[in-house]
XYZ file of C-alpha atoms in Angstrom:
699
model
C 34.735 -135.298 -38.913
C 32.944 -133.599 -36.599
C 33.432 -132.440 -33.769
C 30.922 -132.010 -30.297
C 30.417 -129.051 -28.655
C 32.195 -130.447 -25.369
C 35.381 -131.601 -27.451
C 35.999 -127.805 -29.134
C 35.458 -127.008 -25.370
C 38.066 -128.804 -24.278
C 40.524 -127.517 -26.987
C 40.067 -123.752 -26.483
C 40.659 -124.554 -22.566
C 44.022 -125.831 -23.555
C 44.640 -122.691 -25.849
C 43.335 -120.428 -23.265
C 45.771 -122.450 -20.638
C 48.374 -121.863 -23.305
C 47.760 -118.426 -23.806
C 48.019 -117.806 -19.847
C 51.131 -119.735 -19.218
C 53.116 -117.942 -21.896
C 51.727 -114.616 -20.843
C 52.650 -115.231 -17.221
C 56.409 -116.665 -17.844
C 56.832 -113.649 -20.033
C 55.503 -111.090 -17.195
C 57.972 -113.000 -14.990
C 61.170 -113.288 -16.685
C 61.330 -109.740 -17.488
C 62.785 -109.720 -13.807
C 64.223 -113.081 -13.342
C 65.460 -115.766 -15.789
C 66.915 -119.543 -15.678
C 69.816 -121.011 -16.691
C 70.736 -124.603 -17.409
C 73.994 -125.824 -17.871
C 74.985 -127.506 -21.433
C 72.758 -130.451 -22.363
C 72.647 -133.451 -24.650
C 70.692 -130.539 -26.655
C 73.881 -129.185 -27.732
C 75.577 -132.377 -28.149
C 72.412 -133.114 -30.810
C 73.310 -129.561 -32.580
C 76.923 -129.493 -32.643
C 76.331 -133.238 -34.888
C 74.000 -131.548 -36.888
C 75.974 -128.228 -37.544
C 79.131 -130.011 -37.800
C 78.899 -132.066 -40.884
C 81.540 -132.547 -42.936
C 81.259 -132.708 -46.636
C 82.623 -135.801 -48.655
C 84.759 -136.552 -45.330
C 85.918 -133.393 -44.587
C 85.602 -129.941 -43.651
C 86.087 -126.964 -45.853
C 88.711 -125.266 -43.932
C 91.344 -125.917 -41.297
C 90.002 -123.375 -38.892
C 86.186 -124.706 -39.485
C 87.946 -128.460 -38.514
C 89.679 -126.978 -35.573
C 86.415 -125.529 -34.176
C 84.001 -128.853 -34.789
C 86.726 -130.886 -33.274
C 86.805 -128.646 -30.414
C 83.454 -128.441 -30.015
C 83.296 -132.294 -29.828
C 86.410 -132.694 -27.036
C 84.662 -130.036 -24.857
C 80.824 -131.502 -25.301
C 82.610 -135.328 -25.230
C 81.000 -136.898 -28.269
C 82.378 -140.074 -28.770
C 80.294 -140.870 -31.810
C 82.031 -138.008 -34.089
C 82.799 -138.029 -37.571
C 86.066 -139.875 -38.733
C 87.887 -137.178 -40.103
C 91.133 -137.660 -39.244
C 93.188 -138.847 -42.387
C 91.778 -136.264 -44.561
C 92.646 -133.381 -41.721
C 95.795 -134.978 -40.973
C 97.138 -134.504 -45.161
C 95.531 -131.297 -45.298
C 97.481 -130.385 -41.870
C 100.543 -132.259 -43.504
C 100.082 -130.315 -47.153
C 100.057 -126.303 -45.174
C 102.960 -126.777 -42.920
C 104.986 -128.029 -45.463
C 104.240 -125.425 -48.065
C 106.649 -122.852 -47.676
C 103.937 -119.829 -48.831
C 101.820 -120.671 -45.592
C 102.047 -117.481 -43.760
C 100.974 -117.317 -39.834
C 97.476 -117.767 -40.528
C 97.545 -121.164 -42.198
C 100.352 -122.534 -39.557
C 98.643 -121.275 -36.672
C 94.744 -123.569 -37.954
C 96.980 -126.438 -39.080
C 98.637 -126.337 -35.378
C 96.268 -126.071 -33.993
C 94.057 -129.178 -35.814
C 97.635 -131.012 -35.288
C 97.390 -130.401 -31.369
C 93.822 -132.440 -31.434
C 94.346 -135.097 -34.113
C 98.127 -135.887 -33.003
C 99.331 -136.188 -36.476
C 102.341 -137.299 -37.828
C 104.535 -134.257 -37.974
C 108.633 -134.952 -37.207
C 110.626 -132.636 -34.888
C 112.623 -131.510 -37.606
C 109.363 -130.234 -39.618
C 108.387 -128.795 -37.067
C 112.118 -127.204 -35.827
C 111.589 -125.573 -39.545
C 108.190 -124.297 -37.961
C 109.722 -122.665 -35.641
C 112.174 -120.821 -37.281
C 109.594 -119.454 -40.098
C 107.179 -118.300 -36.810
C 110.033 -116.451 -35.199
C 110.954 -114.692 -38.233
C 107.154 -113.694 -38.393
C 107.050 -112.719 -34.872
C 110.431 -110.278 -35.886
C 108.342 -108.878 -38.822
C 105.193 -108.213 -37.221
C 103.140 -105.353 -37.567
C 99.724 -105.790 -36.893
C 98.323 -107.601 -33.656
C 96.686 -110.165 -35.704
C 100.406 -111.527 -36.853
C 101.560 -111.369 -33.332
C 98.195 -113.845 -32.495
C 98.998 -116.431 -35.129
C 102.744 -116.483 -34.658
C 102.884 -116.123 -31.017
C 99.938 -118.756 -30.900
C 101.976 -121.409 -32.964
C 104.790 -121.111 -31.392
C 102.858 -121.630 -27.930
C 100.770 -124.713 -29.788
C 104.526 -126.310 -30.828
C 105.593 -126.313 -27.257
C 102.813 -128.043 -25.769
C 103.496 -130.685 -28.569
C 106.990 -131.432 -28.128
C 109.302 -130.356 -26.015
C 112.465 -131.182 -28.251
C 112.045 -128.323 -30.268
C 113.515 -124.996 -28.745
C 110.741 -122.223 -29.200
C 111.748 -119.524 -26.385
C 111.794 -116.050 -27.203
C 114.891 -114.079 -26.350
C 113.476 -110.754 -26.987
C 110.127 -111.725 -25.245
C 110.317 -108.545 -23.383
C 110.502 -106.108 -26.324
C 107.820 -107.993 -28.273
C 105.152 -107.818 -25.435
C 105.963 -104.052 -25.318
C 105.611 -104.007 -29.077
C 102.221 -105.315 -28.188
C 101.534 -103.348 -25.408
C 101.523 -100.117 -27.924
C 98.837 -100.868 -29.460
C 96.373 -100.175 -26.538
C 93.786 -97.767 -25.445
C 93.315 -95.946 -22.784
C 90.075 -97.210 -22.112
C 90.772 -100.731 -22.464
C 90.432 -101.874 -25.870
C 93.023 -102.167 -28.268
C 93.769 -101.556 -32.055
C 94.459 -104.398 -34.532
C 97.475 -101.941 -36.037
C 99.106 -99.153 -35.537
C 97.697 -97.866 -39.088
C 94.705 -98.689 -37.774
C 92.863 -95.744 -35.248
C 90.033 -98.047 -34.552
C 89.567 -99.442 -30.967
C 88.363 -102.744 -30.488
C 86.977 -105.108 -27.570
C 87.655 -108.346 -29.554
C 90.962 -107.055 -30.172
C 91.620 -106.338 -26.441
C 90.704 -110.361 -25.881
C 93.143 -111.403 -28.755
C 96.032 -108.946 -27.164
C 95.532 -110.288 -23.879
C 96.015 -113.874 -25.553
C 98.750 -113.236 -27.502
C 100.752 -111.913 -23.984
C 99.876 -114.616 -22.095
C 101.590 -116.897 -24.881
C 104.408 -114.048 -24.883
C 105.316 -114.401 -21.216
C 105.220 -118.291 -21.466
C 107.400 -118.402 -24.659
C 109.834 -116.185 -22.533
C 113.800 -117.065 -21.953
C 113.827 -114.678 -19.834
C 111.507 -112.705 -17.003
C 109.153 -110.202 -17.968
C 109.543 -106.859 -16.034
C 107.369 -107.101 -13.332
C 106.109 -103.786 -13.716
C 104.586 -104.428 -17.033
C 102.569 -107.389 -15.958
C 101.282 -104.566 -13.481
C 100.011 -102.180 -16.141
C 98.804 -105.348 -18.041
C 96.373 -105.892 -15.279
C 94.818 -102.861 -14.802
C 94.521 -102.337 -18.567
C 92.209 -105.360 -18.364
C 90.197 -103.653 -14.983
C 89.810 -100.821 -17.306
C 88.178 -103.434 -19.847
C 85.805 -104.419 -17.151
C 84.440 -100.763 -16.785
C 83.075 -100.954 -20.199
C 81.009 -103.981 -20.166
C 77.531 -104.193 -20.248
C 74.964 -106.134 -18.171
C 71.350 -107.538 -19.275
C 68.480 -107.135 -16.773
C 68.821 -111.328 -15.932
C 72.233 -110.171 -14.141
C 73.976 -111.109 -17.615
C 77.376 -109.471 -18.869
C 78.690 -109.391 -21.836
C 80.751 -107.018 -23.925
C 79.857 -105.269 -27.340
C 81.767 -104.802 -29.854
C 81.313 -103.006 -33.376
C 84.159 -103.920 -35.151
C 84.145 -106.625 -37.786
C 86.836 -109.280 -37.203
C 88.508 -111.125 -40.024
C 85.687 -114.006 -40.239
C 83.196 -111.240 -41.171
C 81.335 -112.353 -37.417
C 80.801 -109.204 -34.766
C 78.995 -107.895 -31.959
C 78.716 -109.363 -28.323
C 79.283 -113.492 -29.046
C 82.453 -112.620 -30.501
C 83.946 -109.666 -28.353
C 82.917 -111.419 -25.110
C 84.246 -114.915 -26.221
C 87.554 -113.234 -27.009
C 87.757 -111.452 -23.761
C 87.250 -114.610 -21.709
C 89.563 -116.806 -23.230
C 92.160 -113.884 -22.947
C 91.667 -113.249 -19.109
C 91.728 -117.111 -18.480
C 94.803 -117.314 -20.523
C 96.806 -114.062 -18.764
C 95.563 -115.762 -15.528
C 97.109 -118.525 -16.089
C 100.265 -117.347 -16.312
C 100.430 -114.538 -13.816
C 98.940 -114.252 -10.133
C 95.168 -114.416 -9.483
C 93.145 -111.323 -11.088
C 90.922 -109.625 -8.784
C 87.496 -109.693 -10.591
C 84.258 -109.341 -9.043
C 83.053 -113.170 -9.290
C 78.947 -111.787 -9.732
C 81.005 -110.289 -13.286
C 82.479 -113.867 -13.714
C 78.961 -115.300 -13.253
C 77.292 -112.810 -15.434
C 79.719 -113.822 -18.651
C 78.664 -117.141 -17.803
C 75.213 -116.431 -17.760
C 75.683 -114.385 -20.974
C 76.827 -117.555 -22.710
C 73.969 -120.131 -21.321
C 71.332 -117.443 -22.237
C 72.247 -117.673 -25.621
C 70.091 -121.385 -25.399
C 70.976 -123.968 -28.470
C 73.015 -121.495 -31.222
C 71.756 -122.275 -34.683
C 75.080 -121.567 -36.553
C 78.415 -123.282 -36.143
C 80.819 -120.586 -35.331
C 77.909 -119.336 -32.852
C 77.938 -122.726 -31.064
C 81.740 -122.927 -31.402
C 82.103 -119.944 -29.304
C 80.012 -120.689 -27.008
C 80.939 -123.958 -25.891
C 84.923 -122.630 -26.052
C 84.514 -119.628 -24.081
C 82.484 -122.027 -21.707
C 85.175 -124.781 -21.295
C 87.942 -122.034 -20.764
C 85.425 -120.571 -17.549
C 85.034 -124.171 -16.229
C 88.680 -124.381 -16.243
C 90.367 -120.778 -15.183
C 92.204 -119.715 -12.112
C 90.115 -116.924 -11.409
C 86.476 -117.889 -10.362
C 84.861 -120.719 -11.759
C 81.080 -120.334 -12.014
C 78.742 -122.537 -10.392
C 74.975 -122.569 -11.871
C 71.646 -123.003 -9.906
C 69.047 -124.251 -12.058
C 65.682 -125.818 -11.638
C 64.578 -129.054 -13.267
C 60.771 -128.472 -13.334
C 59.850 -124.619 -12.573
C 56.177 -125.906 -12.674
C 55.136 -127.924 -8.993
C 51.630 -128.980 -8.907
C 49.759 -129.180 -5.203
C 47.758 -131.551 -6.583
C 50.668 -134.033 -7.337
C 52.057 -132.927 -4.120
C 55.333 -131.808 -6.505
C 58.856 -131.731 -4.755
C 60.950 -128.119 -5.019
C 64.510 -129.461 -6.491
C 67.255 -127.322 -7.432
C 70.240 -128.832 -8.401
C 73.952 -127.282 -8.759
C 76.921 -128.021 -11.381
C 79.200 -126.293 -13.758
C 78.589 -124.076 -16.594
C 79.504 -128.045 -18.691
C 77.526 -129.947 -16.170
C 80.121 -131.039 -13.809
C 79.019 -132.011 -10.657
C 79.673 -129.447 -8.052
C 81.830 -129.171 -4.956
C 80.352 -129.744 -1.688
C 77.712 -127.297 -0.824
C 74.677 -126.463 0.748
C 71.686 -124.342 -1.016
C 69.157 -122.356 1.283
C 66.039 -121.341 0.105
C 66.405 -117.365 1.615
C 62.528 -116.100 0.345
C 59.749 -116.340 -1.487
C 58.522 -113.348 -3.661
C 54.649 -113.723 -4.972
C 54.114 -112.296 -8.026
C 53.686 -108.839 -8.530
C 54.597 -107.879 -4.562
C 57.632 -106.676 -2.838
C 56.793 -108.339 -0.165
C 58.820 -111.374 0.333
C 58.717 -113.780 3.251
C 62.121 -114.863 4.848
C 62.796 -118.302 5.526
C 66.470 -119.437 5.532
C 65.557 -123.277 4.997
C 67.919 -125.610 4.113
C 67.346 -128.124 1.217
C 67.796 -131.869 1.676
C 70.828 -133.142 -0.699
C 70.323 -136.501 -2.591
C 73.883 -138.122 -3.264
C 72.843 -140.591 -6.234
C 70.814 -138.398 -7.921
C 73.081 -135.005 -6.920
C 69.350 -132.713 -6.218
C 68.901 -130.556 -3.732
C 65.087 -131.050 -2.598
C 62.808 -129.645 -0.129
C 59.719 -132.101 0.381
C 56.886 -129.834 1.611
C 56.545 -125.994 -0.057
C 56.799 -122.964 2.593
C 53.926 -122.466 4.462
C 51.518 -119.638 2.650
C 52.925 -120.514 -0.616
C 49.171 -121.139 -2.726
C 49.045 -121.653 -6.413
C 50.228 -118.765 -8.249
C 53.184 -117.436 -9.229
C 56.843 -116.624 -7.725
C 59.927 -116.100 -7.636
C 62.216 -118.570 -5.146
C 65.685 -116.995 -3.943
C 68.392 -119.168 -3.649
C 71.381 -119.204 -1.926
C 74.596 -121.693 -2.333
C 76.565 -121.983 0.860
C 80.347 -123.854 0.074
C 80.988 -126.265 2.646
C 84.954 -125.542 2.889
C 86.046 -121.416 2.593
C 88.643 -122.601 0.767
C 86.543 -123.099 -2.013
C 85.169 -119.500 -2.323
C 88.794 -118.532 -3.652
C 88.027 -121.064 -6.106
C 83.840 -121.124 -6.983
C 81.743 -118.356 -8.341
C 78.057 -118.859 -6.864
C 76.739 -115.149 -7.421
C 75.380 -114.186 -4.078
C 71.182 -115.006 -4.223
C 69.697 -116.987 -7.113
C 66.394 -115.681 -7.974
C 64.172 -118.357 -10.255
C 60.485 -117.855 -11.036
C 58.504 -120.491 -10.226
C 54.701 -121.495 -10.929
C 52.281 -123.137 -8.407
C 49.419 -124.573 -10.103
C 46.256 -126.717 -8.698
C 42.698 -127.416 -8.773
C 40.651 -124.423 -7.987
C 37.106 -125.208 -6.511
C 34.256 -123.673 -8.302
C 30.955 -123.061 -5.775
C 27.618 -122.080 -5.819
C 27.336 -121.208 -9.487
C 24.102 -120.252 -10.864
C 22.196 -118.293 -13.716
C 19.561 -116.579 -13.199
C 17.031 -114.375 -15.060
C 15.432 -111.449 -13.043
C 12.524 -108.745 -13.563
C 13.872 -105.883 -11.686
C 15.147 -107.314 -8.799
C 13.119 -110.394 -8.491
C 14.399 -113.756 -9.412
C 11.711 -114.960 -12.461
C 13.520 -118.362 -12.865
C 17.486 -119.792 -11.442
C 19.176 -123.113 -11.795
C 22.102 -124.270 -10.427
C 25.558 -124.969 -12.824
C 28.298 -127.956 -12.398
C 30.984 -126.208 -13.036
C 33.014 -127.312 -14.688
C 30.903 -129.916 -16.056
C 28.048 -130.842 -18.258
C 25.511 -128.450 -18.493
C 22.009 -127.285 -20.179
C 20.358 -124.098 -19.673
C 17.370 -123.264 -21.486
C 16.431 -119.813 -20.683
C 13.880 -117.035 -21.958
C 13.788 -113.584 -21.659
C 12.852 -109.995 -22.950
C 14.146 -107.125 -23.325
C 12.843 -105.876 -19.816
C 14.546 -108.633 -17.703
C 17.849 -109.242 -17.012
C 20.532 -112.238 -17.111
C 22.417 -113.408 -14.059
C 25.330 -115.933 -13.709
C 27.673 -115.955 -10.704
C 30.066 -118.505 -8.930
C 32.909 -118.240 -6.641
C 36.450 -119.193 -6.680
C 38.754 -120.698 -4.150
C 42.327 -121.829 -3.994
C 43.094 -125.345 -2.252
C 44.061 -123.451 1.058
C 40.726 -121.779 0.829
C 42.133 -118.445 -0.493
C 39.911 -116.254 -2.990
C 41.461 -116.682 -6.167
C 41.693 -113.920 -9.230
C 42.268 -115.680 -12.618
C 43.747 -114.143 -15.697
C 40.374 -114.475 -17.929
C 36.901 -114.890 -17.111
C 34.604 -114.287 -19.076
C 30.697 -114.833 -20.541
C 29.905 -115.322 -24.239
C 26.812 -114.906 -25.891
C 26.722 -116.032 -29.194
C 23.221 -116.034 -31.493
C 22.021 -118.237 -33.993
C 23.321 -116.526 -36.898
C 26.917 -116.124 -35.721
C 26.848 -112.439 -34.192
C 29.030 -112.907 -30.868
C 29.309 -110.925 -27.871
C 31.891 -111.258 -25.174
C 31.669 -109.298 -21.413
C 33.950 -109.870 -18.791
C 32.778 -111.575 -15.157
C 34.136 -108.896 -12.288
C 34.785 -110.537 -8.923
C 34.485 -108.817 -5.721
C 36.838 -111.291 -3.814
C 36.423 -114.953 -4.289
C 32.648 -113.810 -5.498
C 31.805 -113.584 -9.268
C 28.950 -111.939 -10.534
C 27.775 -110.094 -14.226
C 24.184 -108.788 -14.957
C 23.267 -108.046 -18.511
C 20.824 -105.498 -18.470
C 18.750 -106.653 -22.096
C 17.021 -103.647 -21.944
C 20.420 -101.453 -22.476
C 22.026 -103.905 -24.837
C 19.149 -103.927 -27.187
C 21.373 -102.019 -29.734
C 24.529 -103.812 -28.782
C 22.430 -107.146 -29.640
C 21.138 -105.787 -33.011
C 18.013 -106.351 -32.195
C 18.202 -109.895 -33.182
C 15.782 -112.400 -31.255
C 16.203 -115.689 -31.023
C 18.461 -117.884 -29.792
C 21.464 -117.291 -28.149
C 24.297 -120.335 -27.261
C 25.735 -119.110 -23.846
C 29.733 -120.217 -22.965
C 31.660 -119.205 -20.217
C 35.579 -119.182 -20.218
C 37.696 -119.314 -16.922
C 41.144 -119.784 -17.278
C 44.681 -119.378 -15.717
C 48.113 -120.355 -16.322
C 47.885 -121.928 -12.616
C 44.587 -123.417 -12.419
C 44.865 -127.041 -13.584
C 41.113 -127.417 -14.195
C 40.886 -124.238 -16.730
C 37.645 -124.689 -18.702
C 35.288 -123.236 -21.437
C 32.146 -124.631 -20.801
C 28.469 -124.096 -22.931
C 26.208 -123.391 -20.118
C 23.263 -123.781 -22.969
C 21.180 -120.987 -24.512
C 18.624 -118.397 -23.993
C 15.572 -117.214 -26.331
C 15.713 -113.495 -26.430
C 12.633 -111.871 -27.148
C 13.913 -108.176 -28.435
C 11.668 -105.376 -30.269
C 12.059 -104.937 -33.305
C 14.901 -102.662 -34.878
C 14.180 -99.368 -35.982
C 14.363 -98.026 -39.301
C 18.054 -96.705 -39.092
C 19.137 -99.052 -36.693
C 22.811 -100.199 -37.269
C 23.148 -103.550 -39.224
C 24.744 -106.677 -37.445
C 27.947 -107.113 -39.362
C 28.357 -109.786 -42.062
C 29.756 -113.006 -40.627
C 33.063 -114.283 -42.232
C 32.906 -117.385 -44.272
C 34.502 -120.360 -43.243
C 37.487 -120.828 -44.683
C 37.788 -124.246 -44.828
C 34.890 -124.405 -46.913
C 37.363 -123.255 -49.721
C 38.221 -126.876 -49.902
C 35.188 -128.564 -49.621
C 33.786 -130.565 -52.728
C 32.840 -128.185 -55.497
C 29.510 -128.396 -57.605
C 29.740 -130.617 -60.478
C 30.336 -129.397 -64.029
C 27.827 -130.902 -66.959
C 29.446 -130.337 -70.258
C 27.431 -131.814 -73.552
C 30.120 -131.367 -76.181
C 29.239 -130.119 -80.085
C 28.046 -133.010 -81.922
C 30.142 -133.613 -85.307
C 28.727 -132.093 -88.514
C 27.311 -134.498 -91.095
C 29.567 -135.303 -93.416
C 28.864 -135.648 -97.379
C 28.727 -139.156 -99.346
C 31.685 -140.839 -99.986
C 31.278 -140.399 -104.027
C 31.096 -136.708 -103.551
C 34.179 -136.719 -102.159
C 35.854 -138.996 -104.769
C 34.377 -137.434 -107.159
C 35.958 -133.689 -105.276
C 39.336 -135.471 -105.531
C 38.983 -136.041 -109.356
C 38.411 -132.595 -109.566
C 41.367 -131.539 -107.824
C 43.676 -133.672 -110.203
C 42.314 -132.159 -113.758
C 44.598 -129.566 -112.967
C 47.667 -131.650 -112.940
C 46.462 -133.824 -115.847
C 46.299 -130.508 -117.898
C 49.953 -129.597 -117.026
C 51.216 -132.932 -118.299
C 48.983 -132.975 -121.255
C 50.256 -129.319 -122.140
C 54.135 -130.235 -121.642
C 53.842 -133.145 -124.160
C 52.132 -130.301 -126.695
C 54.990 -127.944 -126.151
C 57.816 -131.006 -126.792
C 59.545 -130.954 -123.527
C 62.830 -132.682 -124.019
C 65.942 -133.145 -122.229
C 68.450 -131.688 -124.825
C 69.817 -129.043 -122.884
C 70.434 -131.616 -119.683
C 74.041 -131.312 -119.093
C 76.047 -133.968 -120.362
C 79.645 -133.425 -118.418
C 80.136 -134.890 -115.134
C 80.279 -131.721 -112.490
C 77.191 -130.144 -114.263
C 75.021 -132.569 -114.515
C 75.468 -133.601 -110.620
C 74.506 -129.892 -109.679
C 71.326 -130.366 -112.145
C 70.340 -133.425 -110.346
C 70.469 -132.701 -107.692
C 68.777 -128.965 -108.011
C 65.930 -131.049 -109.140
C 66.274 -133.228 -106.118
C 66.139 -129.698 -103.881
C 62.455 -128.845 -105.479
C 61.361 -132.465 -105.647
C 62.344 -132.142 -102.067
C 60.267 -128.968 -101.606
C 57.291 -130.448 -102.858
C 57.181 -133.586 -100.531
C 58.076 -131.167 -97.568
C 54.757 -129.501 -98.208
C 52.867 -132.638 -98.139
C 54.399 -133.723 -94.948
C 53.304 -130.489 -93.754
C 50.240 -130.805 -94.705
C 50.243 -134.411 -93.239
C 51.755 -133.814 -89.810
C 54.557 -131.120 -89.956
C 54.214 -128.083 -87.741
C 54.569 -124.509 -89.022
C 58.074 -123.838 -87.315
C 59.553 -127.187 -88.216
C 58.532 -126.771 -91.842
C 59.602 -123.193 -92.128
C 63.460 -124.202 -90.433
C 63.354 -127.210 -93.173
C 62.521 -125.003 -96.026
C 64.920 -122.407 -94.994
C 68.148 -124.959 -95.163
C 66.561 -126.793 -98.481
C 66.348 -122.633 -99.704
C 69.925 -122.391 -99.439
C 70.804 -125.595 -100.461
C 68.845 -124.911 -104.048
C 70.372 -121.265 -103.830
C 74.072 -122.961 -104.534
C 73.103 -125.755 -106.913
C 70.659 -123.871 -108.712
C 73.086 -121.284 -109.514
C 75.600 -123.409 -110.864
C 73.297 -125.403 -113.075
C 71.827 -122.064 -114.611
C 75.681 -120.600 -115.099
C 76.458 -123.670 -116.549
C 73.363 -123.318 -118.993
C 74.121 -119.653 -119.785
C 77.358 -120.454 -120.880
C 76.633 -123.531 -123.111
C 73.659 -121.004 -124.743
C 76.613 -118.279 -125.328
C 79.190 -120.694 -126.991
C 76.462 -121.886 -129.172
C 75.320 -118.698 -130.311
C 79.268 -117.467 -130.644
C 79.457 -120.421 -133.157
């Protein structure tokens, strides 16, 4: 299929535009970022990543992570694994060899599937878990046993799960804490971990919930201070995301910020649900939410579970519920008069409380100056969208950062929800750039020899000619829809010789006026003294320029002086890589004619000569008086003698078959087997003949 120059230039223009958009987005996103709540992409990923094999998951832990993710995302059409998973739950809970970790994962799954577990069975499990609490020597022992008791409390109100010595248990767990807010997994392990701190606070909240008597308030106050110390070690990205780092590898092999931050958030929200409110700054709560939303859609099931489960805890916590401001579209077109639209929701996409959104400032990309607006956006209750009908005055095509502010309607909501102050979002405003006064001229000195107007973007067919003493000038003007000067990311002029040698020049500008003058006298060496036709292409492209173009303008015939002897030669042009897949030259091959065969009579005569020795052999046997007098007459020796002669005949037949159709390897393997057989029966036959001969001589 052939591609016309116009189609090729349009394709190149699209590539130029795409590259420019990516560069622009990358430059803006260094300072600000866009965060979106959980979407359908996460639901699709959950169904793909949590896919049971043969109707079941590999473990109860994986089953819980899948079921929990499905529950939070509200996925109704999920795999039916209840029967098989409930059987695993019942078996695990009934086995006396199951440790506290096994019981904990089984009870977590039971809390979601509601398997048929009797109160008597739960009572026995409670006894085992309470014994595990007494014998616990590590943080994970406490975490699984306390967590299991807390799950039974939620699943049955008829079973006594309260801890008599809750205060002592809590102090045993507190003994694993460190001065910097981190915790150890056991007293024998000096290494502290941020993830262990999250597990510890989640465990402590369970102890408080299971306490048969009140916990010492002084101890609770100390734990709150430990939480604040832990937040002193929190780290921050440039986009406002907060996270906890952890170099310690957990039991499942996962490590790093995702698992550590997830554990801390679960521990924080669990502890807040059993005690008075914690004074955690709302920007850090919102930053934690941004960290998990900034991940996008994870590529493995464990990370997806961490993300979804943690966001669920953030959405339903007593500290502060983060609200997310997002833009359905960050590219607005002046041509189609797009409206600025903003959506505010929770991290899981639920509706936000009554509030208003204000556009406070607009920053132009690359400039610290900002216009102060304080404009209220209109709320559409049907679509739950805040919009601005007209863009702010002075906003032309370009790259901007819009600063929004969320204002809650009810003062009581300020204690419950975290808005994070001003939210900065990158916005691209696009439009059609007007190209005026486009001209191409050939100059001799400063005098215009010939000049032609150009239609940009459009179809042009220049046919210019010049020599090395002349110049080529190209000029045009670019203005925005509001008449302002416009400087694109790319303005390039390319000259391509008929041999394939290319030369690219940057078109400089002064305000809205773009001009380039090629003095061929100073370019003869760069052009390798190549006279002939040069095709002219002009590229003008930008991320916000809707009519970016790569247009062929025509050609110029250059008459350059002959190259001197030591002049630089033009570089060899790369071969078209697609030619290797084209048709190859036809190969004509003539097979050798078969040699002439002898007449049939000669062949039969040769066969007769071959049989003469065999006939002579038979005649010789008769002359010698060959007989069978020594052939064994007894049954067993006669059998071995017959087998021996049969083996010799088999060898002769094998030789004939080798001559006709068998290959060498098959013949050798068969000959080896027959040879072993001949050794055995031949030895017996010859032994019998030797014995008979010895008896005759002695007689």
